[in-house]
CSV table of C-alpha atoms and ligand atoms in Angstrom, one decimal:
chain,number,residue,atom,x,y,z
Z,1,MET,CA,1.5,-1.7,-17.8
Z,2,HIS,CA,-0.6,-4.6,-16.4
Z,3,HIS,CA,-1.7,-8.0,-17.3
Z,4,PHE,CA,-5.4,-7.6,-17.1
Z,5,GLN,CA,-6.3,-7.3,-20.8
Z,6,GLU,CA,-9.2,-7.6,-22.9
Z,7,ARG,CA,-9.0,-9.9,-25.9
Z,8,ASN,CA,-11.9,-10.6,-28.1
Z,9,GLY,CA,-14.5,-8.9,-25.9
Z,10,GLU,CA,-13.4,-11.0,-22.9
Z,11,LEU,CA,-11.2,-9.8,-19.9
Z,12,TRP,CA,-8.2,-11.9,-19.0
Z,13,ALA,CA,-5.9,-12.1,-16.1
Z,14,GLU,CA,-2.6,-13.2,-17.8
Z,15,GLU,CA,-3.7,-16.4,-19.5
Z,16,VAL,CA,-6.9,-17.1,-17.4
Z,17,ARG,CA,-10.3,-15.8,-18.2
Z,18,VAL,CA,-11.6,-13.7,-15.3
Z,19,ALA,CA,-15.2,-15.1,-15.9
Z,20,ASP,CA,-13.7,-18.6,-15.2
Z,21,LEU,CA,-12.3,-17.2,-12.0
Z,22,ALA,CA,-15.6,-15.7,-10.9
Z,23,ARG,CA,-17.3,-19.0,-11.7
Z,24,GLU,CA,-14.8,-21.0,-9.6
Z,25,TYR,CA,-14.2,-18.7,-6.7
Z,26,GLY,CA,-17.3,-16.7,-6.7
Z,27,THR,CA,-17.7,-12.9,-6.2
Z,28,PRO,CA,-16.7,-10.4,-4.9
Z,29,LEU,CA,-13.1,-11.7,-5.8
Z,30,TYR,CA,-9.7,-10.0,-5.6
Z,31,VAL,CA,-7.5,-11.2,-8.5
Z,32,TYR,CA,-3.8,-10.5,-8.5
Z,33,SER,CA,-1.4,-11.0,-11.3
Z,34,THR,CA,2.1,-12.5,-10.6
Z,35,ALA,CA,3.7,-11.1,-13.8
Z,36,THR,CA,2.4,-7.6,-12.9
Z,37,LEU,CA,3.7,-7.7,-9.4
Z,38,THR,CA,6.9,-9.0,-10.6
Z,39,ARG,CA,7.1,-6.4,-13.4
Z,40,HIS,CA,6.2,-3.6,-11.2
Z,41,PHE,CA,8.8,-4.6,-8.3
Z,42,GLN,CA,11.6,-5.1,-10.9
Z,43,ALA,CA,10.9,-1.8,-12.7
Z,44,PHE,CA,11.0,0.0,-9.4
Z,45,ASP,CA,13.9,-1.8,-7.8
Z,46,SER,CA,16.1,-1.5,-10.8
Z,47,ALA,CA,15.3,2.2,-11.0
Z,48,PHE,CA,17.6,2.8,-8.1
Z,49,SER,CA,20.4,0.3,-9.1
Z,50,GLN,CA,22.9,3.0,-9.3
Z,51,LEU,CA,22.8,3.4,-5.5
Z,52,PRO,CA,23.0,1.2,-2.6
Z,53,HIS,CA,19.4,0.8,-1.9
Z,54,LEU,CA,16.8,-1.4,-0.2
Z,55,THR,CA,13.2,-1.5,-1.5
Z,56,CYS,CA,10.9,-2.3,1.6
Z,57,PHE,CA,7.4,-3.0,0.2
Z,58,SER,CA,4.7,-1.2,2.2
Z,59,LEU,CA,2.6,-4.0,3.7
Z,60,LYS,CA,-0.4,-1.7,4.4
Z,61,SER,CA,-0.9,-1.6,0.6
Z,62,ASN,CA,-1.3,-5.4,0.3
Z,63,SER,CA,-0.3,-8.0,3.0
Z,64,ASN,CA,-1.5,-11.2,1.7
Z,65,LEU,CA,1.2,-13.7,2.8
Z,66,HIS,CA,1.3,-15.1,-0.8
Z,67,VAL,CA,1.9,-11.8,-2.4
Z,68,LEU,CA,4.7,-11.0,0.4
Z,69,LYS,CA,6.3,-14.5,-0.3
Z,70,LEU,CA,6.5,-13.5,-4.2
Z,71,LEU,CA,7.9,-10.2,-3.5
Z,72,LYS,CA,10.5,-11.5,-0.8
Z,73,GLU,CA,11.6,-13.9,-3.6
Z,74,LEU,CA,12.3,-10.9,-5.9
Z,75,GLY,CA,14.3,-9.3,-3.1
Z,76,ALA,CA,11.9,-7.1,-1.3
Z,77,GLY,CA,12.2,-6.0,2.3
Z,78,ALA,CA,9.3,-4.7,4.3
Z,79,ASP,CA,7.9,-1.4,5.5
Z,80,ILE,CA,5.7,-2.2,8.5
Z,81,VAL,CA,3.5,-0.2,10.8
Z,82,SER,CA,2.3,-2.6,13.3
Z,83,GLY,CA,3.0,-5.8,15.2
Z,84,GLY,CA,0.4,-7.6,12.9
Z,85,GLU,CA,2.5,-6.5,9.9
Z,86,LEU,CA,5.6,-7.6,11.6
Z,87,HIS,CA,4.2,-11.0,12.0
Z,88,ARG,CA,3.1,-11.2,8.4
Z,89,ALA,CA,6.6,-10.1,7.0
Z,90,LEU,CA,8.2,-12.6,9.2
Z,91,MET,CA,5.7,-15.4,8.4
Z,92,ALA,CA,6.4,-14.6,4.7
Z,93,GLY,CA,10.2,-15.3,5.3
Z,94,MET,CA,11.3,-11.7,4.9
Z,95,ASP,CA,14.6,-11.0,6.2
Z,96,PRO,CA,14.4,-8.9,9.5
Z,97,LYS,CA,17.5,-7.0,8.3
Z,98,GLN,CA,15.3,-5.7,5.5
Z,99,ILE,CA,12.4,-4.6,7.7
Z,100,VAL,CA,11.8,-1.0,8.6
Z,101,PHE,CA,9.1,-0.1,11.2
Z,102,SER,CA,7.2,3.1,10.7
Z,103,GLY,CA,4.2,4.4,12.4
Z,104,VAL,CA,3.1,7.3,14.7
Z,105,GLY,CA,1.9,5.1,17.8
Z,106,LYS,CA,3.9,2.0,18.3
Z,107,GLN,CA,2.9,-0.1,21.3
Z,108,GLU,CA,5.3,-1.6,23.7
Z,109,PHE,CA,4.4,-5.2,22.6
Z,110,GLU,CA,5.0,-4.2,19.0
Z,111,MET,CA,8.4,-2.5,19.9
Z,112,GLN,CA,9.3,-5.7,21.9
Z,113,ALA,CA,8.6,-8.0,18.9
Z,114,ALA,CA,10.5,-6.0,16.4
Z,115,LEU,CA,13.6,-5.8,19.0
Z,116,ALA,CA,13.3,-9.6,19.4
Z,117,ALA,CA,13.5,-10.0,15.6
Z,118,ASP,CA,16.3,-7.5,15.3
Z,119,ILE,CA,14.8,-5.6,12.5
Z,120,LEU,CA,16.9,-3.1,10.6
Z,121,MET,CA,15.6,0.1,11.9
Z,122,PHE,CA,12.8,1.8,13.8
Z,123,ASN,CA,11.5,5.0,12.3
Z,124,VAL,CA,10.8,6.9,15.3
Z,125,GLU,CA,7.9,9.7,15.4
Z,126,SER,CA,8.1,11.0,18.8
Z,127,ALA,CA,10.3,11.7,21.9
Z,128,GLN,CA,8.0,9.7,23.9
Z,129,GLU,CA,8.5,6.5,21.5
Z,130,LEU,CA,12.3,7.1,21.7
Z,131,GLU,CA,12.3,7.0,25.4
Z,132,THR,CA,10.2,3.7,25.6
Z,133,LEU,CA,12.3,2.1,23.0
Z,134,SER,CA,15.5,2.9,24.9
Z,135,ARG,CA,14.0,1.3,28.1
Z,136,LEU,CA,12.7,-1.8,26.3
Z,137,ALA,CA,15.9,-2.4,24.5
Z,138,GLY,CA,17.7,-2.1,27.9
Z,139,GLU,CA,15.3,-4.6,29.4
Z,140,MET,CA,16.0,-6.8,26.5
Z,141,ASN,CA,19.8,-6.2,26.6
Z,142,THR,CA,19.8,-5.1,22.9
Z,143,THR,CA,20.2,-2.0,20.7
Z,144,ALA,CA,17.6,-0.3,18.6
Z,145,ARG,CA,18.9,1.0,15.4
Z,146,ILE,CA,16.6,4.1,14.8
Z,147,SER,CA,16.1,7.0,12.3
Z,148,LEU,CA,13.8,9.8,13.2
Z,149,ARG,CA,11.0,10.5,10.9
Z,150,ILE,CA,11.2,14.0,10.0
Z,151,ASN,CA,8.2,16.0,8.8
Z,152,PRO,CA,9.8,18.1,6.1
Z,153,ASP,CA,6.9,20.4,5.6
Z,154,VAL,CA,6.7,19.6,2.0
Z,155,ASP,CA,3.3,19.8,0.0
Z,156,PRO,CA,2.9,16.5,-1.8
Z,157,LYS,CA,0.0,17.9,-3.8
Z,158,THR,CA,-2.3,14.9,-3.3
Z,159,HIS,CA,-5.5,14.1,-1.6
Z,160,PRO,CA,-5.6,15.8,1.9
Z,161,TYR,CA,-6.2,12.4,3.7
Z,162,ILE,CA,-3.0,11.1,2.3
Z,163,SER,CA,-0.8,14.0,2.9
Z,164,THR,CA,1.6,13.3,5.5
Z,165,GLY,CA,4.5,15.6,5.2
Z,166,LEU,CA,3.0,18.8,6.2
Z,167,LYS,CA,3.5,20.7,9.4
Z,168,LYS,CA,-0.3,20.3,10.2
Z,169,ASN,CA,-0.1,16.5,9.8
Z,170,LYS,CA,0.3,14.3,12.9
Z,171,PHE,CA,3.3,12.4,11.4
Z,172,GLY,CA,6.9,12.5,12.2
Z,173,ILE,CA,9.1,15.2,14.0
Z,174,GLN,CA,9.1,18.8,13.1
Z,175,MET,CA,12.4,19.6,11.5
Z,176,SER,CA,13.3,22.3,14.1
Z,177,HIS,CA,13.1,19.7,16.8
Z,178,ALA,CA,15.1,17.2,15.0
Z,179,LEU,CA,18.6,18.1,16.2
Z,180,GLU,CA,17.6,18.2,19.8
Z,181,LEU,CA,16.0,14.6,19.5
Z,182,TYR,CA,18.9,13.3,17.6
Z,183,ALA,CA,21.2,14.4,20.5
Z,184,ARG,CA,18.9,12.8,22.9
Z,185,ALA,CA,19.0,9.6,20.7
Z,186,ARG,CA,22.7,9.7,20.7
Z,187,ASP,CA,23.0,9.9,24.5
Z,188,LEU,CA,20.3,7.2,25.3
Z,189,PRO,CA,21.3,3.8,26.2
Z,190,GLY,CA,20.1,1.1,23.8
Z,191,ILE,CA,19.6,3.5,20.9
Z,192,GLU,CA,21.9,3.8,17.7
Z,193,PRO,CA,20.8,6.6,15.4
Z,194,VAL,CA,21.7,5.2,11.9
Z,195,GLY,CA,19.2,6.9,9.6
Z,196,ILE,CA,16.9,9.9,8.7
Z,197,ASP,CA,13.4,9.0,7.3
Z,198,CYS,CA,10.4,10.8,5.9
Z,199,HIS,CA,7.3,9.9,4.0
Z,200,ILE,CA,5.5,12.8,2.6
Z,201,GLY,CA,2.3,11.4,1.3
Z,202,SER,CA,0.9,9.0,-1.1
Z,203,GLN,CA,-0.4,9.0,-4.7
Z,204,LEU,CA,2.3,11.6,-5.7
Z,205,THR,CA,2.2,12.4,-9.4
Z,206,GLN,CA,5.2,14.6,-9.5
Z,207,VAL,CA,9.0,14.1,-8.8
Z,208,SER,CA,9.6,17.5,-7.2
Z,209,PRO,CA,8.1,17.0,-3.7
Z,210,PHE,CA,10.5,14.0,-3.3
Z,211,LEU,CA,13.4,16.2,-4.3
Z,212,ASP,CA,12.3,19.1,-2.0
Z,213,ALA,CA,12.1,16.6,0.9
Z,214,LEU,CA,15.5,15.1,0.1
Z,215,ASP,CA,17.1,18.5,0.0
Z,216,ARG,CA,15.8,19.2,3.6
Z,217,LEU,CA,16.8,15.8,4.8
Z,218,MET,CA,20.4,16.1,3.4
Z,219,ALA,CA,20.8,19.5,5.1
Z,220,LEU,CA,19.9,17.9,8.2
Z,221,ARG,CA,22.2,15.1,7.6
Z,222,SER,CA,25.2,17.4,7.4
Z,223,GLN,CA,24.3,18.8,10.7
Z,224,LEU,CA,24.2,15.2,12.2
Z,225,VAL,CA,27.5,14.3,10.9
Z,226,ASP,CA,29.0,17.4,12.5
Z,227,MET,CA,27.3,16.2,15.7
Z,228,GLY,CA,29.4,13.0,15.3
Z,229,LEU,CA,26.4,10.8,14.3
Z,230,ASN,CA,27.0,7.9,11.7
Z,231,ILE,CA,24.0,8.3,9.5
Z,232,LYS,CA,24.1,5.4,7.1
Z,233,TYR,CA,20.5,5.2,5.9
Z,234,LEU,CA,18.3,7.7,4.1
Z,235,ASP,CA,14.6,6.5,4.0
Z,236,ILE,CA,12.6,8.6,1.5
Z,237,GLY,CA,9.3,6.7,2.3
Z,238,GLY,CA,6.9,5.5,-0.3
Z,239,GLY,CA,4.3,7.4,-2.3
Z,240,LEU,CA,4.8,7.2,-6.0
Z,241,GLY,CA,1.5,7.5,-7.7
Z,242,ILE,CA,-0.2,5.3,-10.3
Z,243,THR,CA,-2.6,5.6,-13.1
Z,244,TYR,CA,-6.2,5.1,-11.9
Z,245,GLY,CA,-7.8,7.2,-14.8
Z,246,GLU,CA,-6.1,10.1,-16.4
Z,247,GLU,CA,-3.0,10.6,-13.9
Z,248,GLU,CA,0.4,10.6,-15.5
Z,249,PRO,CA,2.7,9.8,-12.7
Z,250,PRO,CA,6.4,9.8,-13.3
Z,251,HIS,CA,7.9,6.4,-14.2
Z,252,PRO,CA,9.9,4.9,-11.3
Z,253,SER,CA,13.1,5.4,-13.5
Z,254,GLU,CA,12.5,9.2,-13.4
Z,255,LEU,CA,12.4,9.1,-9.6
Z,256,GLY,CA,15.4,6.8,-9.6
Z,257,GLN,CA,17.4,9.0,-11.9
Z,258,ALA,CA,16.6,12.2,-10.0
Z,259,LEU,CA,17.5,10.6,-6.5
Z,260,SER,CA,20.6,8.8,-8.0
Z,261,HIS,CA,21.7,12.1,-9.3
Z,262,ALA,CA,21.2,13.8,-6.0
Z,263,LEU,CA,22.8,11.1,-3.9
Z,264,GLN,CA,25.6,9.8,-6.2
Z,265,ASN,CA,28.5,11.0,-4.1
Z,266,GLU,CA,27.0,10.3,-0.8
Z,267,ASP,CA,28.0,7.3,1.5
Z,268,LEU,CA,24.3,6.3,2.2
Z,269,THR,CA,22.0,3.3,1.5
Z,270,LEU,CA,18.6,4.6,0.3
Z,271,ILE,CA,15.6,3.0,1.6
Z,272,LEU,CA,12.4,3.1,-0.3
Z,273,GLU,CA,9.0,2.2,0.9
Z,274,PRO,CA,6.7,1.7,-2.2
Z,275,GLY,CA,3.3,0.3,-1.7
Z,276,ARG,CA,0.8,1.4,-4.3
Z,277,VAL,CA,3.2,1.5,-7.4
Z,278,ILE,CA,4.0,-2.2,-7.0
Z,279,ALA,CA,0.6,-3.7,-6.1
Z,280,GLY,CA,-2.1,-1.1,-7.2
Z,281,ASN,CA,-2.4,-2.1,-10.9
Z,282,ALA,CA,-1.5,-5.7,-10.2
Z,283,GLY,CA,-4.9,-6.3,-8.8
Z,284,ILE,CA,-8.7,-6.1,-9.8
Z,285,LEU,CA,-11.9,-6.7,-7.9
Z,286,VAL,CA,-14.5,-8.9,-9.7
Z,287,SER,CA,-18.0,-8.4,-8.8
Z,288,ARG,CA,-21.5,-9.5,-10.1
Z,289,VAL,CA,-24.3,-7.2,-10.8
Z,290,LEU,CA,-27.3,-8.2,-8.5
Z,291,ALA,CA,-29.9,-5.6,-9.9
Z,292,CYS,CA,-30.4,-2.7,-12.0
Z,293,LYS,CA,-32.9,0.1,-11.4
Z,294,SER,CA,-33.6,3.6,-12.5
Z,295,THR,CA,-35.2,6.6,-10.9
Z,296,ASP,CA,-36.3,9.8,-12.6
Z,297,ASP,CA,-32.7,11.0,-12.0
Z,298,LYS,CA,-30.4,8.1,-11.9
Z,299,ASN,CA,-29.6,4.7,-13.1
Z,300,PHE,CA,-28.3,2.3,-10.3
Z,301,ALA,CA,-26.3,-1.1,-10.9
Z,302,VAL,CA,-26.3,-2.6,-7.5
Z,303,VAL,CA,-23.2,-5.1,-7.4
Z,304,ASP,CA,-22.2,-7.7,-4.9
Z,305,ALA,CA,-19.1,-5.8,-3.9
Z,306,ALA,CA,-19.4,-3.0,-1.4
Z,307,MET,CA,-17.5,-0.2,0.6
Z,308,ASN,CA,-16.6,-3.0,2.9
Z,309,ASP,CA,-14.7,-4.6,0.1
Z,310,LEU,CA,-13.3,-1.5,-1.5
Z,311,LEU,CA,-13.4,1.6,0.6
Z,312,ARG,CA,-11.3,3.9,-1.5
Z,313,PRO,CA,-14.4,5.4,-3.6
Z,314,SER,CA,-16.5,6.1,-0.6
Z,315,LEU,CA,-13.5,7.4,1.7
Z,316,TYR,CA,-11.6,9.4,-0.9
Z,317,SER,CA,-14.0,9.9,-3.8
Z,318,ALA,CA,-11.5,7.8,-5.6
Z,319,TYR,CA,-11.8,6.9,-9.2
Z,320,HIS,CA,-11.5,3.3,-10.2
Z,321,ARG,CA,-11.9,2.3,-13.7
Z,322,ILE,CA,-14.7,-0.3,-14.2
Z,323,ALA,CA,-15.3,-2.5,-17.1
Z,324,GLU,CA,-17.3,-5.5,-18.0
Z,325,VAL,CA,-15.7,-8.8,-17.7
Z,326,ARG,CA,-17.5,-9.7,-21.0
Z,327,ALA,CA,-18.3,-7.1,-23.5
Z,328,ASN,CA,-22.1,-7.0,-23.9
Z,329,ARG,CA,-22.4,-4.4,-26.7
Z,330,ARG,CA,-25.4,-2.8,-25.1
Z,331,PRO,CA,-25.9,1.0,-25.5
Z,332,GLU,CA,-24.0,3.1,-23.0
Z,333,GLN,CA,-25.8,4.4,-19.9
Z,334,THR,CA,-24.8,6.7,-17.1
Z,335,VAL,CA,-24.8,4.8,-14.0
Z,336,ASP,CA,-23.9,4.6,-10.3
Z,337,VAL,CA,-22.3,1.4,-9.5
Z,338,VAL,CA,-23.2,0.9,-5.8
Z,339,GLY,CA,-23.0,-1.9,-3.2
Z,340,PRO,CA,-25.6,-3.5,-1.0
Z,341,ILE,CA,-24.4,-1.7,2.2
Z,342,CYS,CA,-27.0,0.4,4.0
Z,343,GLU,CA,-25.2,3.7,3.5
Z,344,THR,CA,-25.6,6.4,0.7
Z,345,GLY,CA,-21.8,6.5,0.8
Z,346,ASP,CA,-21.6,2.9,-0.4
Z,347,PHE,CA,-20.6,3.2,-4.1
Z,348,LEU,CA,-17.8,2.1,-6.4
Z,349,ALA,CA,-18.5,4.6,-9.1
Z,350,LYS,CA,-20.8,7.6,-9.6
Z,351,ASP,CA,-22.0,8.8,-12.9
Z,352,ARG,CA,-20.1,6.4,-14.9
Z,353,ILE,CA,-20.6,5.8,-18.6
Z,354,LEU,CA,-20.8,2.0,-19.1
Z,355,PRO,CA,-22.3,-0.3,-21.5
Z,356,GLY,CA,-25.8,-1.0,-20.2
Z,357,LEU,CA,-25.5,-3.4,-17.3
Z,358,GLN,CA,-28.0,-6.3,-16.5
Z,359,ALA,CA,-28.3,-8.6,-13.5
Z,360,ASP,CA,-25.7,-11.4,-13.4
Z,361,ASP,CA,-23.1,-9.3,-15.5
Z,362,LEU,CA,-19.6,-9.5,-14.1
Z,363,ILE,CA,-17.6,-6.2,-13.7
Z,364,ALA,CA,-14.0,-5.7,-13.0
Z,365,VAL,CA,-12.9,-2.7,-10.7
Z,366,PHE,CA,-9.3,-1.9,-11.8
Z,367,SER,CA,-6.4,-0.7,-9.7
Z,368,ALA,CA,-7.7,-2.6,-6.7
Z,369,GLY,CA,-4.3,-4.4,-5.8
Z,370,ALA,CA,-3.2,-1.7,-3.1
Z,371,TYR,CA,-5.5,-0.5,-0.3
Z,372,GLY,CA,-8.2,-2.7,-1.5
Z,373,PHE,CA,-8.3,-6.0,0.5
Z,374,THR,CA,-6.2,-4.5,3.2
Z,375,MET,CA,-8.8,-1.9,4.0
Z,376,SER,CA,-11.7,-4.1,3.8
Z,377,SER,CA,-13.9,-5.0,6.7
Z,378,GLN,CA,-16.9,-7.0,7.7
Z,379,TYR,CA,-19.3,-4.1,7.8
Z,380,ASN,CA,-22.9,-5.2,7.6
Z,381,SER,CA,-21.6,-8.7,8.6
Z,382,ARG,CA,-20.3,-9.4,5.0
Z,383,PRO,CA,-17.6,-12.0,5.1
Z,384,ARG,CA,-14.5,-10.7,3.4
Z,385,ALA,CA,-13.9,-11.6,-0.1
Z,386,ALA,CA,-11.5,-14.3,-1.4
Z,387,GLU,CA,-8.2,-13.5,-3.1
Z,388,VAL,CA,-6.8,-15.3,-5.9
Z,389,LEU,CA,-3.1,-15.2,-7.4
Z,390,VAL,CA,-2.9,-15.8,-11.2
Z,391,ASP,CA,0.4,-17.0,-12.5
Z,392,LYS,CA,0.3,-17.4,-16.4
Z,393,ASP,CA,-2.5,-20.0,-17.0
Z,394,ARG,CA,-2.8,-21.0,-13.4
Z,395,ALA,CA,-4.8,-19.5,-10.6
Z,396,ARG,CA,-4.4,-20.3,-6.9
Z,397,LEU,CA,-6.7,-19.2,-4.0
Z,398,ILE,CA,-4.5,-17.3,-1.8
Z,399,ARG,CA,-7.2,-16.5,0.8
Z,400,HIS,CA,-10.4,-18.3,1.3
Z,401,ARG,CA,-13.6,-16.4,1.2
Z,402,GLU,CA,-14.7,-15.9,4.9
Z,403,THR,CA,-17.7,-17.9,6.1
Z,404,PHE,CA,-20.4,-17.0,8.5
Z,405,ALA,CA,-18.4,-19.1,11.1
Z,406,ASP,CA,-15.7,-16.7,10.6
Z,407,LEU,CA,-17.8,-13.8,11.5
Z,408,LEU,CA,-18.7,-15.4,14.9
Z,409,ARG,CA,-15.5,-17.3,15.6
Z,410,LEU,CA,-14.1,-14.7,18.2
Z,411,GLU,CA,-17.6,-14.1,19.9
Z,412,GLU,CA,-18.4,-17.6,20.8
Z,413,ASN,CA,-17.4,-19.3,24.0
Z,414,VAL,CA,-16.5,-16.1,25.7
P,1,LIG,N1,5.6,4.5,4.1
P,1,LIG,C1,4.8,5.1,5.0
P,1,LIG,C2,5.4,5.5,6.4
P,1,LIG,C3,3.5,5.2,4.7
P,1,LIG,O1,2.7,5.9,5.6
P,1,LIG,C4,3.0,4.9,3.4
P,1,LIG,C5,1.4,4.9,3.1
P,1,LIG,C6,3.7,4.2,2.5
P,1,LIG,C7,5.1,4.1,3.0
P,1,LIG,C8,3.3,3.7,1.3
P,1,LIG,O2,2.9,4.6,0.4
P,1,LIG,P1,2.5,4.2,-1.1
P,1,LIG,O3,3.9,3.9,-1.8
P,1,LIG,O4,1.6,3.2,-1.1
P,1,LIG,O5,1.8,5.6,-1.7
P,1,LIG,N2,-5.2,4.1,2.0
P,1,LIG,C9,-4.8,5.3,1.1
P,1,LIG,C10,-3.3,5.4,1.2
P,1,LIG,C11,-2.8,5.6,2.5
P,1,LIG,C12,-1.2,5.6,2.5
P,1,LIG,C13,-0.7,5.6,3.9
P,1,LIG,N3,0.7,5.6,4.0
P,1,LIG,C14,-5.3,5.0,-0.3
P,1,LIG,O6,-6.1,4.1,-0.4
P,1,LIG,O7,-4.9,5.8,-1.1
């Protein structure tokens, strides 16, 4: 359920007309809904209320400072994968004791910054990382709390590019190497093993892969307890899917019930790293039609948003629902909605049935709140889009549209 609804032929973001936002802030424009972000966070977080738990919002899905501040006010921690994300989380006022640091290739300056901030836990992904972390913690006279990110070899049944928990994927540590590496972690100075972590993939539409992964982690945990390790945290990662089109992913409460059942008698704090399920349907991308043209084979609507603004359709052939911002009641047409970038792969939708579009019409691309702006670029020297956060009948610009000066700023005077 989200707060981008059509009323009397017009699309509204909460109590604001989307067409008014496009007029005021220009297009392409990302629009987020406070009520939707709030609702999604609370629905997710409360699904685990029977367990000691921490919901660490995955910054890679949406890292706008103002979105982070809102989620922090609701009690969110952060799942970060870079020094830049650490910086954003801290600048948003997030509590370091609610930050977990994942990532297959952490650099020394990133580990040092996270040690200095005294974050809750590093999710370590290689033996090399463990050794480096131990050395850096020693140099800084501190201790790194760690979990090992285990690759449980579970098929998440999702797009291959966003499957992460299979043996053939680059992520985590193979289960059969885990005990040896935990033993090393126990013995290394400056390292305190406190958790077990996994993340098996993204846009999961079933609960069962989470439970399969949990089973494997719990089996490992009892072996770790036998080794004398005090494992306090179990981090199951993110990955719960959303409805883009026809998908029917489980409600967070289903996942909550299943995990609560499995963990009810365990002395563990569950950590969750949701991204998409919080932010995905809390944002739309608004774009203006620049031109329409037809060939013998195809109708094209060329719009002012492109793959640099929203990469998912080009990269994953991902489906995003598209609708007009103002119903035009023209006869339907099958159309490719494409951007101005000089690549055939630059499209937002292919063979989509939409009411006939004309130049200057506004369209909304739905489910763009996660992995939308964060994956955007300046390809073709296109300044990045602006971002707006709506709260009831008010809209606030939360990121300026980039300018031509922004394109050149770091290249001048060097
Ligand atoms: N934790 C870790 C360690 C992750 O790698 C990810 C996502 C998450 C949490 C959050 O997953 P979520 O709850 O959002 O599914 N760009 C792709 C998604 C890549 C996800 C990468 N990792 C897309 O647009 O679909």
